[in-house]
Short mmCIF file of C-alpha atoms in Angstrom, two decimals:
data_model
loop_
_atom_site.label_atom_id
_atom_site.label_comp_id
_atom_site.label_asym_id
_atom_site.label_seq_id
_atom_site.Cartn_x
_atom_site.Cartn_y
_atom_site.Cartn_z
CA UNK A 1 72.62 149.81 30.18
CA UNK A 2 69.64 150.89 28.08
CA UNK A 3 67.05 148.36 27.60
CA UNK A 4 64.21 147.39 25.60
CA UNK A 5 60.75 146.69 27.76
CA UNK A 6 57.83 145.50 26.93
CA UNK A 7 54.05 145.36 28.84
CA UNK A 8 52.55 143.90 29.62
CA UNK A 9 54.34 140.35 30.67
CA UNK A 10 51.57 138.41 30.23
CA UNK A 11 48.13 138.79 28.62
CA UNK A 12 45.33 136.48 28.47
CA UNK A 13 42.41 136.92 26.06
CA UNK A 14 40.05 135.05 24.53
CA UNK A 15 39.93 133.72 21.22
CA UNK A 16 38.48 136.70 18.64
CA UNK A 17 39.69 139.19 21.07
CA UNK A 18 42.05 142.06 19.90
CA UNK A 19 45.38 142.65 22.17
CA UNK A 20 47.69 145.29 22.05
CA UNK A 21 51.18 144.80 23.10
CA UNK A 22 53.47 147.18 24.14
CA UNK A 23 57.28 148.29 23.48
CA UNK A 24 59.64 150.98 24.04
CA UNK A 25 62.54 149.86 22.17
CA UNK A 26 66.27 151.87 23.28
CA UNK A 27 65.69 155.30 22.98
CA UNK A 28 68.78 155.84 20.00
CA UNK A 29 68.07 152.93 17.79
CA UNK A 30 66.15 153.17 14.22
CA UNK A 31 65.32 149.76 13.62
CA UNK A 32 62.13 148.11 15.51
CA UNK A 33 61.30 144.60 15.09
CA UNK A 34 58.47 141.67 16.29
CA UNK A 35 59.49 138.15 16.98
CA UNK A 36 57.48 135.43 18.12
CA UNK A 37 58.43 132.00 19.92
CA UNK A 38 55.43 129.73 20.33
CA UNK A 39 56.66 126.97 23.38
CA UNK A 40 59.41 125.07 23.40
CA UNK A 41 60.01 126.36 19.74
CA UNK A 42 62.14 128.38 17.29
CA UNK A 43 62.30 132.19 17.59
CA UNK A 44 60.58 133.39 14.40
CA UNK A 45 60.84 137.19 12.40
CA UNK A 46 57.64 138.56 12.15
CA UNK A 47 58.20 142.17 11.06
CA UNK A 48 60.83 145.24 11.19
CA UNK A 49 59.48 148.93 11.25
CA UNK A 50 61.96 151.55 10.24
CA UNK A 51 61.06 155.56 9.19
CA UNK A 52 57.76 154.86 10.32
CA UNK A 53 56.84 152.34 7.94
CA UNK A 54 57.19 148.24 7.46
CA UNK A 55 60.14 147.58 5.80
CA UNK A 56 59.94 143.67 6.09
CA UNK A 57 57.36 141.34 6.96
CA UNK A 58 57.28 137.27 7.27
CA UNK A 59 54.32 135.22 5.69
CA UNK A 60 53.35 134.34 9.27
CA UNK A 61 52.38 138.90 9.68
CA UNK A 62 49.37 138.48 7.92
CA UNK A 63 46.03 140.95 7.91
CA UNK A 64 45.49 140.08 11.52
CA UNK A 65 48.87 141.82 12.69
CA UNK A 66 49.74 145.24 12.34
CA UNK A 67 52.24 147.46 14.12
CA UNK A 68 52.09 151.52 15.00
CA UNK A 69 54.53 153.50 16.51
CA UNK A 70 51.75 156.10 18.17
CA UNK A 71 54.35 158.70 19.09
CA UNK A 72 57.94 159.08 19.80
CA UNK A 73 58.60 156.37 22.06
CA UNK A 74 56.17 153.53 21.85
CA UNK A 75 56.22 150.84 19.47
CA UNK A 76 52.95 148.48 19.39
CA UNK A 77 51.93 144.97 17.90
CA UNK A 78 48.02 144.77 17.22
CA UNK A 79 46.65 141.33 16.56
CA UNK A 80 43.06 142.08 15.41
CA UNK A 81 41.48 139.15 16.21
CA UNK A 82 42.98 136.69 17.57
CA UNK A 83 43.34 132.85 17.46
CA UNK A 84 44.01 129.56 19.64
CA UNK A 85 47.44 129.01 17.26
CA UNK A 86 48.87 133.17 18.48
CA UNK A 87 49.18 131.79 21.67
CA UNK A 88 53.16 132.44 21.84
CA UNK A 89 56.08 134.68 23.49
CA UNK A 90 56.29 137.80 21.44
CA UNK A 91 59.29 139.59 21.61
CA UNK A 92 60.30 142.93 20.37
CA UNK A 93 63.62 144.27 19.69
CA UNK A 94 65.32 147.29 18.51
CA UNK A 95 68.68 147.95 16.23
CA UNK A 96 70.66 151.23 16.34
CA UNK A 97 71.01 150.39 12.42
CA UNK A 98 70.21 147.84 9.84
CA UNK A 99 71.22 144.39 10.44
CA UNK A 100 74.14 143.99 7.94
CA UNK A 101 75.76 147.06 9.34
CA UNK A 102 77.43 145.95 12.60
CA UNK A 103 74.21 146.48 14.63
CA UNK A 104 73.37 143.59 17.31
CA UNK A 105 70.02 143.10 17.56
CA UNK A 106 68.69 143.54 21.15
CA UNK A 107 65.70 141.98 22.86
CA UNK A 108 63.00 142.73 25.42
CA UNK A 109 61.94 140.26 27.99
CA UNK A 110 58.99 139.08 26.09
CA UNK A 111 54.44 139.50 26.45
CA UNK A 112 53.77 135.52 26.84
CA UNK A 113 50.02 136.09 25.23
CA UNK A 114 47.34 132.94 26.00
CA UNK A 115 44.43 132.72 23.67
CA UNK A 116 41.66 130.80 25.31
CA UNK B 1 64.78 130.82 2.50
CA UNK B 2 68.04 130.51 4.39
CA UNK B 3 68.12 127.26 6.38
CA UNK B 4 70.37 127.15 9.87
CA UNK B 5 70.73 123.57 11.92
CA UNK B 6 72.63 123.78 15.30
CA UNK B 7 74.04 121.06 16.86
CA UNK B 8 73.84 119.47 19.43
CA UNK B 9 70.17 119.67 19.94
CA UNK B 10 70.67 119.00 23.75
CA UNK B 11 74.09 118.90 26.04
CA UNK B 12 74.77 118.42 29.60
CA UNK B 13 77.93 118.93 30.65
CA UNK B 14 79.51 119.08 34.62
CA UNK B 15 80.17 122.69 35.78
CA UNK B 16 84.20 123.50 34.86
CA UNK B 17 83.69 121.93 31.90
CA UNK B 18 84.09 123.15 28.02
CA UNK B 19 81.72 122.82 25.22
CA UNK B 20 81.85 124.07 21.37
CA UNK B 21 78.40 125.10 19.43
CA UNK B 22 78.13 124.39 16.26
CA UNK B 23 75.67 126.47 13.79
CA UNK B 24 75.72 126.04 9.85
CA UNK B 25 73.77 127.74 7.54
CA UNK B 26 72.86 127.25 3.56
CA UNK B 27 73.78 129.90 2.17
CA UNK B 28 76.08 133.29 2.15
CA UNK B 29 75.13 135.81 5.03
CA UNK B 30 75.52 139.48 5.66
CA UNK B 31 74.42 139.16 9.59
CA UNK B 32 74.99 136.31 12.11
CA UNK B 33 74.35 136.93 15.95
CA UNK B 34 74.48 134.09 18.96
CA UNK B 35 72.11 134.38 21.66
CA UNK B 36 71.49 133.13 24.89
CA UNK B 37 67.89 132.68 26.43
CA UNK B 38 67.97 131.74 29.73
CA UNK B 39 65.58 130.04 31.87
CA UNK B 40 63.50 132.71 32.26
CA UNK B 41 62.92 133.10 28.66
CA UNK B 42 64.72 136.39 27.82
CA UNK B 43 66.96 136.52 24.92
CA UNK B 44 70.99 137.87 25.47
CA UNK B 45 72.84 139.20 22.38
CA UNK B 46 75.92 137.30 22.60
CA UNK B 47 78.11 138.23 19.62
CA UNK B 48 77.34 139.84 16.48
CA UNK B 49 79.59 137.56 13.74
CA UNK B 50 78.75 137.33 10.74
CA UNK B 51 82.72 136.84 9.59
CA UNK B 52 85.64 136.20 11.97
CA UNK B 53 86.59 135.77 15.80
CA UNK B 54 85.42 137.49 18.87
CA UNK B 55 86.34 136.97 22.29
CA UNK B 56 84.28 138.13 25.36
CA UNK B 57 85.48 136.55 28.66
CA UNK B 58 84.66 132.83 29.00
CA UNK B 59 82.85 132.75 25.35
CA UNK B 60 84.31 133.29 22.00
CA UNK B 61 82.70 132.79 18.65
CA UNK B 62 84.48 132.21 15.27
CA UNK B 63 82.70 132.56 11.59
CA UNK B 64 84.24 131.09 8.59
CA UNK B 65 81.82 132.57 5.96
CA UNK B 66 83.15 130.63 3.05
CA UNK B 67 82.37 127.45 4.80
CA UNK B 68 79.00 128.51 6.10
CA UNK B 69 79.43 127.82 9.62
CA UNK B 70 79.89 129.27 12.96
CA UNK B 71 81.17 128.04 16.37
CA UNK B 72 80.16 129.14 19.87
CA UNK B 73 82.66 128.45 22.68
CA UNK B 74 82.01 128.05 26.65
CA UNK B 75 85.04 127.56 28.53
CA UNK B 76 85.03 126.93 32.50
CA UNK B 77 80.75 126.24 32.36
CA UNK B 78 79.05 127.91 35.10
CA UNK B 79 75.43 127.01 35.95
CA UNK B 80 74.49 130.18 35.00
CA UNK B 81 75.39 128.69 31.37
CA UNK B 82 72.44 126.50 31.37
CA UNK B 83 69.62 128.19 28.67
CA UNK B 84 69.30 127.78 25.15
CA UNK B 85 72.01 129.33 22.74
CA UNK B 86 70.54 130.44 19.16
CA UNK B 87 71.83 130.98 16.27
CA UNK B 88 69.96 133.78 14.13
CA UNK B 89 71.37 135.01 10.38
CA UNK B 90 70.12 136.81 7.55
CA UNK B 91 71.11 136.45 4.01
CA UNK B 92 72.77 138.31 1.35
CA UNK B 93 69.59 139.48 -0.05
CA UNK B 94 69.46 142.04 2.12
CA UNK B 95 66.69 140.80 4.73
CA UNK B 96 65.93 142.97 7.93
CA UNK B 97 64.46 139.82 9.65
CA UNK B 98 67.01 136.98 11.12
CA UNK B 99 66.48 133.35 10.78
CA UNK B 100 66.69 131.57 14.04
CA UNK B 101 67.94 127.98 14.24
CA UNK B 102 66.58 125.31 16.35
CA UNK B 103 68.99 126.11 19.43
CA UNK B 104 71.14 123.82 21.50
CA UNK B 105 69.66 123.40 24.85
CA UNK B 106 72.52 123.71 27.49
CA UNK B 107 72.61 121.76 31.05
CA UNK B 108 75.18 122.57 33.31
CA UNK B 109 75.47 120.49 36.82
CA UNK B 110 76.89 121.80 39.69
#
């Protein structure tokens, strides 16, 4: 069964550091998406990427977060500079269509990124 | 925005056993999915239910929209069970991004 996967599993930076993190959502769905869960808490939107452009983004996706999709396949989440409180799971998931339409959302396994 | 509470926060329950999830939410929704996250932290679609009943083996999920709430069934609990089951939705308004609730935490002893 197709799958979405993500690299790398876990990254470690230091605080200020940028970090790129990596996805190749399913190769027939339109609808890309980052999630965050910071430990032992909620899953939480962050922003969904459709036509190569944001189409939604949560108050928590400020300046310090963008997301490219580089070429046909990838789909990346930049965090410019980053801080003790991005420490989280980041998870990124793909849609063959939008939400409302009968389209299950599916998840990779997850970058667990630790600011020090 | 939309507001979702699970309950129970936590259950442990003896393998064989049945259990019933409970999710509401505050307001009307165009997209409700249950997920499972297992111990090692990856996230399962489960059911995509944003009105009615589905069946798929041992689980089955019903969503009465009008009364804002939606039910997650495990029948027969297996170990393999054990994880945390969300519930995510998004409103009416025509949101990409689903709100997750807290999740219940599920034990299941062998």
């Amino acid at each position: 069964e197709p799958e979405v996967t993500q690299t790398p599993s876990h990254q470690v930076t230091q605080m200020g550091q940028e970090v790129i993190l990596r996805c190749v959502p399913i190769s027939n769905h339109l609808y890309f998406y980052w999630y965050r869960q910071i430990l032992g808490q909620k899953v939480e939107f962050l922003v969904s990427f459709y036509n190569n452009e944001i189409s939604e983004k949560s108050e928590i996706f400020d300046d310090q977060f963008s997301v490219e999709r580089p070429d046909g396949s990838n789909f990346t989440l930049k965090i410019r500079s980053t801080k003790l409180e991005d420490s989280a799971m980041y998870f990124c998931a793909s849609s063959e269509l939008w939400g409302p339409y009968n389209s299950p959302l599916h998840f990779g396994n997850g970058t667990r990124l630790t600011v020090t | 925005g939309i507001q979702v509470e699970q309950s129970p926060p936590d259950l442990i329950l003896q393998e064989g056993a049945n259990s019933t999830l409970r999710c509401n939410f505050s307001d009307s929704v165009n997209n409700l999915q249950w997920f499972h996250q297992n111990p090692w932290g990856q996230l399962i679609n489960l059911f995509y239910i944003p009105s009615g009943t589905k069946q798929n083996g041992r689980l089955s999920a019903t969503t009465v929209a009008t009364e804002r709430y939606s039910l997650l069934y495990i029948s027969s609990s297996q170990t393999t069970d054990s994880g945390v089951y969300f519930c995510a939705v998004a409103g009416r308004g025509g949101a990409d991004g689903l709100t997750f609730g807290k999740g219940t935490h599920l034990i299941i002893q062998p």
